Short mmCIF file of C-alpha atoms and ligand atoms in Angstrom, two decimals:
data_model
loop_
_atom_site.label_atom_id
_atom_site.label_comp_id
_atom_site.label_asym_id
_atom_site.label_seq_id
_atom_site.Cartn_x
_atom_site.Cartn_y
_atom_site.Cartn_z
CA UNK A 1 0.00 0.00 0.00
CA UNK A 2 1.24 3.68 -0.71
CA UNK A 3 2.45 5.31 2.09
CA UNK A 4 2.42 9.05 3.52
CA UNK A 5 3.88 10.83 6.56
CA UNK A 6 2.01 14.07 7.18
CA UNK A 7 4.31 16.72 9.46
CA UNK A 8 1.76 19.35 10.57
CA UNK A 9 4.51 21.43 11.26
CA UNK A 10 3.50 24.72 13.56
CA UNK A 11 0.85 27.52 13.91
CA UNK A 12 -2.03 26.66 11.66
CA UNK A 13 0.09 23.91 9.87
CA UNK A 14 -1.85 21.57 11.97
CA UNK A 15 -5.62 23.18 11.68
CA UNK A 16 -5.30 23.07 8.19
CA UNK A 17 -3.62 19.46 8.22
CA UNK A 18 -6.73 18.31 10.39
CA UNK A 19 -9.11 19.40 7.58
CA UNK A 20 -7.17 16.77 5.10
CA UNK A 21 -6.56 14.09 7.27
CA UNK A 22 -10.97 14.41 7.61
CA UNK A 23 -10.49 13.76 3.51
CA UNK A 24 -7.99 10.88 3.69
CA UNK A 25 -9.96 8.83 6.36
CA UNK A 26 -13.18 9.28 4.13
CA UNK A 27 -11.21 7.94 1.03
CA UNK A 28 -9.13 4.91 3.17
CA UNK A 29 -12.90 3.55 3.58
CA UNK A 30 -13.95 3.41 0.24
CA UNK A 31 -12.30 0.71 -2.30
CA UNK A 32 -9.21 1.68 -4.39
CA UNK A 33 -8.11 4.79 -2.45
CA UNK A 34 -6.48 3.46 0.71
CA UNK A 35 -3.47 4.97 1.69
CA UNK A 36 -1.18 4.37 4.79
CA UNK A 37 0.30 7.38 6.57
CA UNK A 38 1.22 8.69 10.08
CA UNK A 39 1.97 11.51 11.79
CA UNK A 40 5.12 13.63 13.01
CA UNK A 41 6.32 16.26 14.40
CA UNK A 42 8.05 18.98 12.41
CA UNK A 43 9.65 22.15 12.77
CA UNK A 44 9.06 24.15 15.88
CA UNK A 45 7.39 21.41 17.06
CA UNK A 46 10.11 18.79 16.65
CA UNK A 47 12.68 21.39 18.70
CA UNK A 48 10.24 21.96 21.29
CA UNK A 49 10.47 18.19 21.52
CA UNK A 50 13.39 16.71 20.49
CA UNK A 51 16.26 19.84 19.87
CA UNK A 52 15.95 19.55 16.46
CA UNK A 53 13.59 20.67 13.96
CA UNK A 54 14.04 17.69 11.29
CA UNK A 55 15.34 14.47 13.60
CA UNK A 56 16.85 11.32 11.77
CA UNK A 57 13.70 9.00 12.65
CA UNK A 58 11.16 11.74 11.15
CA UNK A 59 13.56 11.92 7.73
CA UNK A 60 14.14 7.94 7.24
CA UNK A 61 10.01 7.93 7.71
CA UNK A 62 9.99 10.11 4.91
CA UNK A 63 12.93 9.00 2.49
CA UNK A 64 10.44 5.69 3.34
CA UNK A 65 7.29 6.86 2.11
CA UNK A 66 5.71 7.98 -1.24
CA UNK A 67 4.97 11.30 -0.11
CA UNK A 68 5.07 13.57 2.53
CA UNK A 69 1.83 16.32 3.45
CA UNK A 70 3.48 19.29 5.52
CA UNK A 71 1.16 22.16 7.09
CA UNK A 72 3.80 24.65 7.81
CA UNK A 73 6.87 25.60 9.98
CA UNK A 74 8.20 28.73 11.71
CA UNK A 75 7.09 31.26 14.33
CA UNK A 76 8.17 33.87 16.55
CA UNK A 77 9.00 31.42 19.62
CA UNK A 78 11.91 29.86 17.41
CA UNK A 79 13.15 33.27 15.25
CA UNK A 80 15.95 33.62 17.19
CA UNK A 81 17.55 30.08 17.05
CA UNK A 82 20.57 29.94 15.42
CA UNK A 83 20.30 29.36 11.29
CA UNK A 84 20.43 25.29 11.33
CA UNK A 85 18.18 24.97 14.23
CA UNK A 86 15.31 26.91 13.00
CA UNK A 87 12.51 25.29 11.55
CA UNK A 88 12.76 26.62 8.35
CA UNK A 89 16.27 24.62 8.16
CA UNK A 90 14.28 21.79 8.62
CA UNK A 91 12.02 22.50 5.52
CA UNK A 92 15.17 22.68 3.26
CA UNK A 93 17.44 20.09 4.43
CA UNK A 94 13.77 17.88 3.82
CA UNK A 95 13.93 18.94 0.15
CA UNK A 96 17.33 18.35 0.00
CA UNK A 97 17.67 14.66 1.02
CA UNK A 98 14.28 13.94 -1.17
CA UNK A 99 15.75 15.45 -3.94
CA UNK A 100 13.23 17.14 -4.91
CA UNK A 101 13.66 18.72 -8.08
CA UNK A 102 10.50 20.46 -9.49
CA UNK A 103 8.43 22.89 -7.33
CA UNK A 104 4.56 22.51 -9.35
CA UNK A 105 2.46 25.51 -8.48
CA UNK A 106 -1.10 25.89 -9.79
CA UNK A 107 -2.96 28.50 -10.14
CA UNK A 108 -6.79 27.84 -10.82
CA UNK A 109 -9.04 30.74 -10.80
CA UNK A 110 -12.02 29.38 -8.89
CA UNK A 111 -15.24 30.99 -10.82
CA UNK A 112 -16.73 32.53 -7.76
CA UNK A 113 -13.60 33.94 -6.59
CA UNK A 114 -13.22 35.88 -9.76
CA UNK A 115 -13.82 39.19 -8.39
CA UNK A 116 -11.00 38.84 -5.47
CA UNK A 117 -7.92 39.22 -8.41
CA UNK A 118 -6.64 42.55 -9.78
CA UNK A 119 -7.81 41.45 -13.21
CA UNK A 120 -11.34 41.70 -14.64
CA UNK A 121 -12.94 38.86 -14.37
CA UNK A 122 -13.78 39.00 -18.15
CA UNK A 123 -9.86 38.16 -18.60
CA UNK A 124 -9.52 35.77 -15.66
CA UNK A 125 -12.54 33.45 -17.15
CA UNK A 126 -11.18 29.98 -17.11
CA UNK A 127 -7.73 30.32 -16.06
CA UNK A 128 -5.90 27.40 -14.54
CA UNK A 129 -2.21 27.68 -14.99
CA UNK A 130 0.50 24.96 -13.71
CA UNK A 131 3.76 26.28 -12.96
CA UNK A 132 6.85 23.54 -13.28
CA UNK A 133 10.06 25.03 -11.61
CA UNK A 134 13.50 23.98 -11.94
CA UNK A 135 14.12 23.90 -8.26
CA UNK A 136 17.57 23.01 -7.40
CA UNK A 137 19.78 23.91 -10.53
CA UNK A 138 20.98 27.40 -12.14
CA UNK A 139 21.20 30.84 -10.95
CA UNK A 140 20.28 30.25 -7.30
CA UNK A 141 23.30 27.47 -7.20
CA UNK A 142 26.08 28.46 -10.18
CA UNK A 143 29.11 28.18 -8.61
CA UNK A 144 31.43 30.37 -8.11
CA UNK A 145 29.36 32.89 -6.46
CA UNK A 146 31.16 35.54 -4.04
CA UNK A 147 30.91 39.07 -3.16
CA UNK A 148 34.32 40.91 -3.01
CA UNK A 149 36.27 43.63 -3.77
CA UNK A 150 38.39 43.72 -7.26
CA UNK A 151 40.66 46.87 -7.59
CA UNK A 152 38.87 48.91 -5.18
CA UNK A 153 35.51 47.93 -6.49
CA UNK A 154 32.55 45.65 -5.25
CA UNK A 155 32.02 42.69 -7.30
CA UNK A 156 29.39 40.20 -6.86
CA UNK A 157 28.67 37.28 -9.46
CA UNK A 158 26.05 34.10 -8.97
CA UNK A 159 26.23 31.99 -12.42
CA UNK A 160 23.35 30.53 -14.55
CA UNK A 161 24.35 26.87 -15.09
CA UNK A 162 22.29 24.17 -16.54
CA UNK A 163 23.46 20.92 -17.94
CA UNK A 164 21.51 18.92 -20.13
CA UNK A 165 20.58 16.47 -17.83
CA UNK A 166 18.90 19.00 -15.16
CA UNK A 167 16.50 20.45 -18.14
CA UNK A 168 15.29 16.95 -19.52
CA UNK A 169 14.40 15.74 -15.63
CA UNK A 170 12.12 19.11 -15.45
CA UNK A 171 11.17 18.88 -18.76
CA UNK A 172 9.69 15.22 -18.41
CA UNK A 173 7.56 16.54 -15.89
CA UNK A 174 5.82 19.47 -17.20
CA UNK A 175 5.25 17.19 -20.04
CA UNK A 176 3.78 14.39 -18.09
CA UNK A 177 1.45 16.75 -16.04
CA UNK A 178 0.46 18.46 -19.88
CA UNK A 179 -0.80 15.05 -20.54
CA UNK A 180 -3.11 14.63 -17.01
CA UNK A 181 -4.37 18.44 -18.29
CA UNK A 182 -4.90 20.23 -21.53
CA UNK A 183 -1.58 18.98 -22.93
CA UNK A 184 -0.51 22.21 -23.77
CA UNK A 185 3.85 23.27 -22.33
CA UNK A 186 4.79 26.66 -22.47
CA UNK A 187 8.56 27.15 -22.00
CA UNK A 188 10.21 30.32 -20.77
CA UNK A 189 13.96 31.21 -21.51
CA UNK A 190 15.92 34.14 -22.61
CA UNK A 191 17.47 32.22 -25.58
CA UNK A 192 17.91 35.18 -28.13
CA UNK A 193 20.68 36.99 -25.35
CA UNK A 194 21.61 33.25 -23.05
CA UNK A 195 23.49 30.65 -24.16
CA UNK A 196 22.46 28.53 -21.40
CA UNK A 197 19.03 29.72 -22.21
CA UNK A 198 19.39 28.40 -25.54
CA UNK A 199 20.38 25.24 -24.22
CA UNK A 200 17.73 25.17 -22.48
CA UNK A 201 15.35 25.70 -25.29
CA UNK A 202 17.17 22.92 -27.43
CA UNK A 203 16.79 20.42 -24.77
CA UNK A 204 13.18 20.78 -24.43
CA UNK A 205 12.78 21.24 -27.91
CA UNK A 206 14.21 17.74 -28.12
CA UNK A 207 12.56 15.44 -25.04
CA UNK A 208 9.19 17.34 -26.94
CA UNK A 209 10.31 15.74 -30.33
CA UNK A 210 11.30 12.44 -29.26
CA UNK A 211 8.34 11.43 -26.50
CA UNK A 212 5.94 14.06 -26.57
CA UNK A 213 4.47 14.75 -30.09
CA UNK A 214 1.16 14.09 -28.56
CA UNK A 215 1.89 17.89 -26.46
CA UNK A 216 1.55 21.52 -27.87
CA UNK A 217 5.00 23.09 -27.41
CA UNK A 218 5.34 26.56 -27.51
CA UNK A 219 8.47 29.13 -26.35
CA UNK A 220 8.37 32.21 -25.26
CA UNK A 221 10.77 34.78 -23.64
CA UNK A 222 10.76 35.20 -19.96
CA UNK A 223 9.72 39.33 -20.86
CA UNK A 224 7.25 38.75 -23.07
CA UNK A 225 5.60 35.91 -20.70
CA UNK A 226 5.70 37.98 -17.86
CA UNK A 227 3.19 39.93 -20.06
CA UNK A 228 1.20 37.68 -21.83
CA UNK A 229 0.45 35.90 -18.38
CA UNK A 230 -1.82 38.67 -17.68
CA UNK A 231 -2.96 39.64 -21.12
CA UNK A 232 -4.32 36.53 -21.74
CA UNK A 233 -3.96 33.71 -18.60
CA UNK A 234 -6.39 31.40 -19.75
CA UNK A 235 -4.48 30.38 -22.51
CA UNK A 236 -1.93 28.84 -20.88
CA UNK A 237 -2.13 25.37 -19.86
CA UNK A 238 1.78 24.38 -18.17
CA UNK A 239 4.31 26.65 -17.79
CA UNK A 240 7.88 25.27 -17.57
CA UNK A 241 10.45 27.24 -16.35
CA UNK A 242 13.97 27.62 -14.99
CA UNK A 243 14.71 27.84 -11.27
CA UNK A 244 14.92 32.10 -11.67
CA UNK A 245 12.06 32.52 -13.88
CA UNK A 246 9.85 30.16 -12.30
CA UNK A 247 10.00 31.71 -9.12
CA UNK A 248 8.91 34.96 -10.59
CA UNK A 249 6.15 33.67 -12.85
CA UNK A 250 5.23 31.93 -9.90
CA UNK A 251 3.97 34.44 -8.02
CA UNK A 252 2.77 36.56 -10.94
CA UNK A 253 0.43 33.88 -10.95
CA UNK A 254 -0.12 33.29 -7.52
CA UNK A 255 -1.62 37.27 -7.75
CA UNK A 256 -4.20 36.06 -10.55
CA UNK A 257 -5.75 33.41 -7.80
CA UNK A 258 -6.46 36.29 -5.20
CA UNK A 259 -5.54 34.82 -2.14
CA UNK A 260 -2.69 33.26 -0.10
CA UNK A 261 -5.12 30.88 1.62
CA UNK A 262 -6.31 29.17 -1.68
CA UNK A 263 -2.56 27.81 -3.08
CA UNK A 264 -1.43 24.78 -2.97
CA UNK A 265 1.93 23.37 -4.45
CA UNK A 266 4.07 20.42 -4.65
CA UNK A 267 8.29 19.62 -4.95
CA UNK A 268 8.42 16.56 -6.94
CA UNK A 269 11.99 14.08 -7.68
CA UNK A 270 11.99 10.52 -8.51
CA UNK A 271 9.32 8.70 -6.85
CA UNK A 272 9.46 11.19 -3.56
CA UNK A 273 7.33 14.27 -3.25
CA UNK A 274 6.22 17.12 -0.80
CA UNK A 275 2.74 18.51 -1.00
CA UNK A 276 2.19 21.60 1.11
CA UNK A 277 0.19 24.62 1.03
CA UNK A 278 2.40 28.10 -0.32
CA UNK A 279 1.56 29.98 3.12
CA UNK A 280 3.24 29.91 5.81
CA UNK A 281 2.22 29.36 10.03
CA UNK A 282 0.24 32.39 9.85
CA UNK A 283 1.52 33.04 13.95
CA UNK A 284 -1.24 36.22 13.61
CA UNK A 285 -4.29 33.99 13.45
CA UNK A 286 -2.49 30.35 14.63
CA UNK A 287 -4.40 28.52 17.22
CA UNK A 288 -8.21 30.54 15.98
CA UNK A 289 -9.47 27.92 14.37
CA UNK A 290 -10.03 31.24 11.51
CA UNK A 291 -7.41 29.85 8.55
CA UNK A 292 -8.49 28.84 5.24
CA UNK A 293 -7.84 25.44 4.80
CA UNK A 294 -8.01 25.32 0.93
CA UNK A 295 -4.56 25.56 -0.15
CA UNK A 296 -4.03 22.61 2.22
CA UNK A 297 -6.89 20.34 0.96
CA UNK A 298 -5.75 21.02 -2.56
CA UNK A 299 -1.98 20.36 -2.19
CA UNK A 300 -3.62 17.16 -0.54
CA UNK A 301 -5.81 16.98 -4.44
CA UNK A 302 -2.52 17.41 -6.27
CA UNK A 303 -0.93 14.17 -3.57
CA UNK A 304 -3.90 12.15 -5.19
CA UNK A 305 -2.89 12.47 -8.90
CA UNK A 306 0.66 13.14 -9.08
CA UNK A 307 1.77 11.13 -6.21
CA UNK A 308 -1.29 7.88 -6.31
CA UNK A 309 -2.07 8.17 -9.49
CA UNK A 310 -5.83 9.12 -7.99
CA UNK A 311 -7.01 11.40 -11.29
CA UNK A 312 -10.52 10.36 -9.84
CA UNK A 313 -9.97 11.39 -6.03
CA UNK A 314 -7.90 14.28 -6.98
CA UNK A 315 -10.64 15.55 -9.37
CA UNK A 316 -13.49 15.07 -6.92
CA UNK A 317 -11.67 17.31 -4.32
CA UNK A 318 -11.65 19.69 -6.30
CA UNK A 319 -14.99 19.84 -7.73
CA UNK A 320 -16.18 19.90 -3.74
CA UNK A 321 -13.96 22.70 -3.40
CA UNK A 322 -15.46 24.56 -6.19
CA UNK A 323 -19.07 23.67 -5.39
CA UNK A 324 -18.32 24.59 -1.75
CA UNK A 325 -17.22 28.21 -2.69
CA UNK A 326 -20.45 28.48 -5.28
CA UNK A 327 -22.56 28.17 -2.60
CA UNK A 328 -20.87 31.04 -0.92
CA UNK A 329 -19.32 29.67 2.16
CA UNK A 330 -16.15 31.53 2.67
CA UNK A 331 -13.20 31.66 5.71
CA UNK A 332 -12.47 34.88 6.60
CA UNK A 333 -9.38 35.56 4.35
CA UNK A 334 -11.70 35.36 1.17
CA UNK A 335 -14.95 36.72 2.64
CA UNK A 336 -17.55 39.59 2.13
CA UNK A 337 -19.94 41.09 4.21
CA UNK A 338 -22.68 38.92 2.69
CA UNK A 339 -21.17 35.97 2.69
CA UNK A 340 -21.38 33.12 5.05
CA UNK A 341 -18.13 33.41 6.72
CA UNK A 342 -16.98 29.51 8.17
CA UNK A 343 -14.00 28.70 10.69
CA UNK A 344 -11.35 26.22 9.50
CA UNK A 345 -13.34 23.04 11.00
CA UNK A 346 -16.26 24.25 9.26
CA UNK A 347 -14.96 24.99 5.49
CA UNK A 348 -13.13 21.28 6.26
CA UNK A 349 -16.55 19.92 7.05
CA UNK A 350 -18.44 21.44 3.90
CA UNK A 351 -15.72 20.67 1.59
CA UNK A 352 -16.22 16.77 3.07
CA UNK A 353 -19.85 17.05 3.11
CA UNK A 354 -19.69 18.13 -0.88
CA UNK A 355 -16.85 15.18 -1.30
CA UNK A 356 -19.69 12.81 -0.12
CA UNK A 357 -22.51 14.21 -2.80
CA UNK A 358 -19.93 13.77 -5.69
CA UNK A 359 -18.94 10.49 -4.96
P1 NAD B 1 2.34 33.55 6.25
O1 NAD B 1 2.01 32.90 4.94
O2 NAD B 1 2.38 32.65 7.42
O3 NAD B 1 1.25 34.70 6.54
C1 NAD B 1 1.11 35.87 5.74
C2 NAD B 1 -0.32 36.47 5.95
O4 NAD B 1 -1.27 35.65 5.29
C3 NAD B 1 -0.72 36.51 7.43
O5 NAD B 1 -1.47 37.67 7.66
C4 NAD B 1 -1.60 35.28 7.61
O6 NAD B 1 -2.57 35.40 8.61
C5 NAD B 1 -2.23 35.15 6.22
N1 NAD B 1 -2.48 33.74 5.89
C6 NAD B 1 -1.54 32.82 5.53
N2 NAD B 1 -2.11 31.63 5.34
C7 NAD B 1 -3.43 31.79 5.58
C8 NAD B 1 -4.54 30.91 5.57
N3 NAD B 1 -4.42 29.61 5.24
N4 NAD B 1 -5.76 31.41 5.89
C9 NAD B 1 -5.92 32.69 6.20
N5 NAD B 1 -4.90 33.59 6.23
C10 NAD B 1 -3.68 33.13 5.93
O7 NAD B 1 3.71 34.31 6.06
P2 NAD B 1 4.62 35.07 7.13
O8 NAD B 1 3.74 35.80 8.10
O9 NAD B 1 5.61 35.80 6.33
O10 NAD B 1 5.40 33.93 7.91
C11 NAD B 1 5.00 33.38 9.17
C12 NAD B 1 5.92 32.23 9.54
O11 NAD B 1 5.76 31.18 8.58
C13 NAD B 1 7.40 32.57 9.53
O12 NAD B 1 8.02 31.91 10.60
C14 NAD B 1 7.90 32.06 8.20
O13 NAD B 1 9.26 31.74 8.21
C15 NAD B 1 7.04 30.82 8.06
N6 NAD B 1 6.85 30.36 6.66
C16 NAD B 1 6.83 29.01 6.48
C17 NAD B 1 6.58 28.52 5.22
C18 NAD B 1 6.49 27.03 5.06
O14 NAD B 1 6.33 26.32 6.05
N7 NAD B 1 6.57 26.50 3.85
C19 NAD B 1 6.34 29.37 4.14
C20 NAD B 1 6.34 30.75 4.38
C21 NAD B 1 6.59 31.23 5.65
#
């Protein structure tokens, strides 16, 4: 049986954890959907226990599993640790040993949430954009990077390095997930001033020609993206990008979704992966029982089908979503004055409630 270990991590990592573990136990009693998993403790919670905020028992249960569901890690009460004893440390040295290569970031503009985005809803009509970043090559890593002083002057250099190898991994995957959605890639580079850019565009130029005919390629330049993202965001289907430009587009369209509470996101290697919601603990409303638990319950969706191979789970968790935000039950992050404004439980509970209608 597939197995998960879910770290709930601090501040409203656990609330929001809660509200998919509700999910999980619903689909581990219905045929074809079991999953094992267990719990840990993470971050701040893991020092407050045990000194450290990723111990060696919590990481061999999760080079052991298939996947791991975090909440989130970090407040004031361990800010002032030194650097490799903070949770956050925890968090990378997690992605290191998993090796996880490819941050996936969606960014699905729910219908009735069309109105919380700075664009007109007219544009924003059926946008659902997957971002694939290169997460642990080129600029972030190039080697040598210092900061010094050359005749009297400050100097400061951080290379962009990519070998083939590093693009066709990524590639692979936007491709893959292209195939699970409206196989359409859309690769960003800088090829006309880069040569590693232009590497970069050869390479995927090439895993497209020799295993994914099947896929609509198309380049563009990271500029003209950053534009076209917000001309016209619906037609894009996956965006695959380097480790720089991904973590720009990213966000770019993180700010089409409207709001922090709604985005999920995945890092993804060989056969290991970490689903977790793009927030943080959120120490200003942790322990309320007031956080959105959407991003949560649909990095939990994206667990399903990339991780289980769930398309069917994954899809019905995400209709419930939909159907429970049509109805107009809100938390208070995404909220009007009109609407029906739920606590964390409660938006779990609906979502669950709508889970059990669709199925
Ligand atoms: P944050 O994402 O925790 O919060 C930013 C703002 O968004 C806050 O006002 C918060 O209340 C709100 N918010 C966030 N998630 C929400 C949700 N689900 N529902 C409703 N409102 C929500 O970012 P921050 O305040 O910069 O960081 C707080 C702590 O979290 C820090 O210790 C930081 O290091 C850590 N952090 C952890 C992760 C992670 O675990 N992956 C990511 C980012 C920040």
């Amino acid at each position: 049986m597939k197995k998960l270990l879910i770290l709930p991590g601090d501040g409203i990592g656990p609330e929001v954890t809660k509200q998919c573990i509700k999910i999980i136990d619903f689909f581990n009693n219905q045929p074809d959907s079991k999953i094992e998993y267990e719990e840990d403790l993470f971050g701040g919670a893991s020092i407050d226990h045990n000194g450290k905020p990723l111990n060696d028992i919590v990481l061999n249960k999760a080079l052991d599993a298939d996947a791991v569901l975090l909440g989130a890690v970090g407040g004031p009460k361990w800010e002032n640790l030194d650097h490799e004893l903070k949770p956050e440390s925890g968090l990378l040295k997690l992605r290191k040993k998993l090796q996880t290569y490819a941050n996936l970031r969606p960014g699905k503009v729910f219908k009735s949430l069309s109105d919380a985005s700075s664009l007109k809803p007219e544009v924003l009509k059926d946008t659902d954009i997957f971002v694939v970043r290169e997460l642990t090559g080129g600029i972030y890593f190039g080697e040598p990077r210092f900061s010094k002083k050359v005749d009297g002057k400050r100097v400061a250099s951080n290379p962009l390095v990519y070998n083939e190898e590093e693009i066709v991994r990524v590639a692979k995957v936007a491709f893959d997930i292209a195939r699970k959605r409206k196989n359409k890639v859309t690769s960003l580079d800088k090829a006309n001033v880069l040569e590693v850019m232009q590497l970069w565009r050869d390479v995927v130029s090439e895993v497209h020609s020799k295993n994914y005919q099947d896929i609509e390629l198309e380049h563009l330049y990271i500029d003209n993206a950053a534009m076209q993202v917000i001309k016209r965001p619906s037609s894009f289907d996956v965006i695959l990008a380097s480790n720089l430009f991904g973590d720009i587009i990213s966000d770019e369209v993180a700010e089409l979704t409207g709001s922090l509470g709604m985005l999920p996101s995945a890092s993804v290697g060989e056969n290991k992966a970490i689903y977790e919601p793009v927030h943080g603990s959120a120490p200003d409303i942790a322990g309320q029982n007031i956080a959105n638990p959407i991003a949560a319950i649909l990095s939990l969706s994206m667990m399903y089908k990339y991780s289980f191979n769930l398309d069917n789970v994954s899809n019905i968790i995400e209709q419930a979503v939909a159907n429970t935000l049509d109805s107009g039950l809100r938390t208070k992050d995404i909220g009007s004055n009109n609407q029906k404004i739920l606590n964390c439980n409660e938006m779990g509970d609906s979502i669950l409630n709508n889970i059990k209608k669709i199925f």
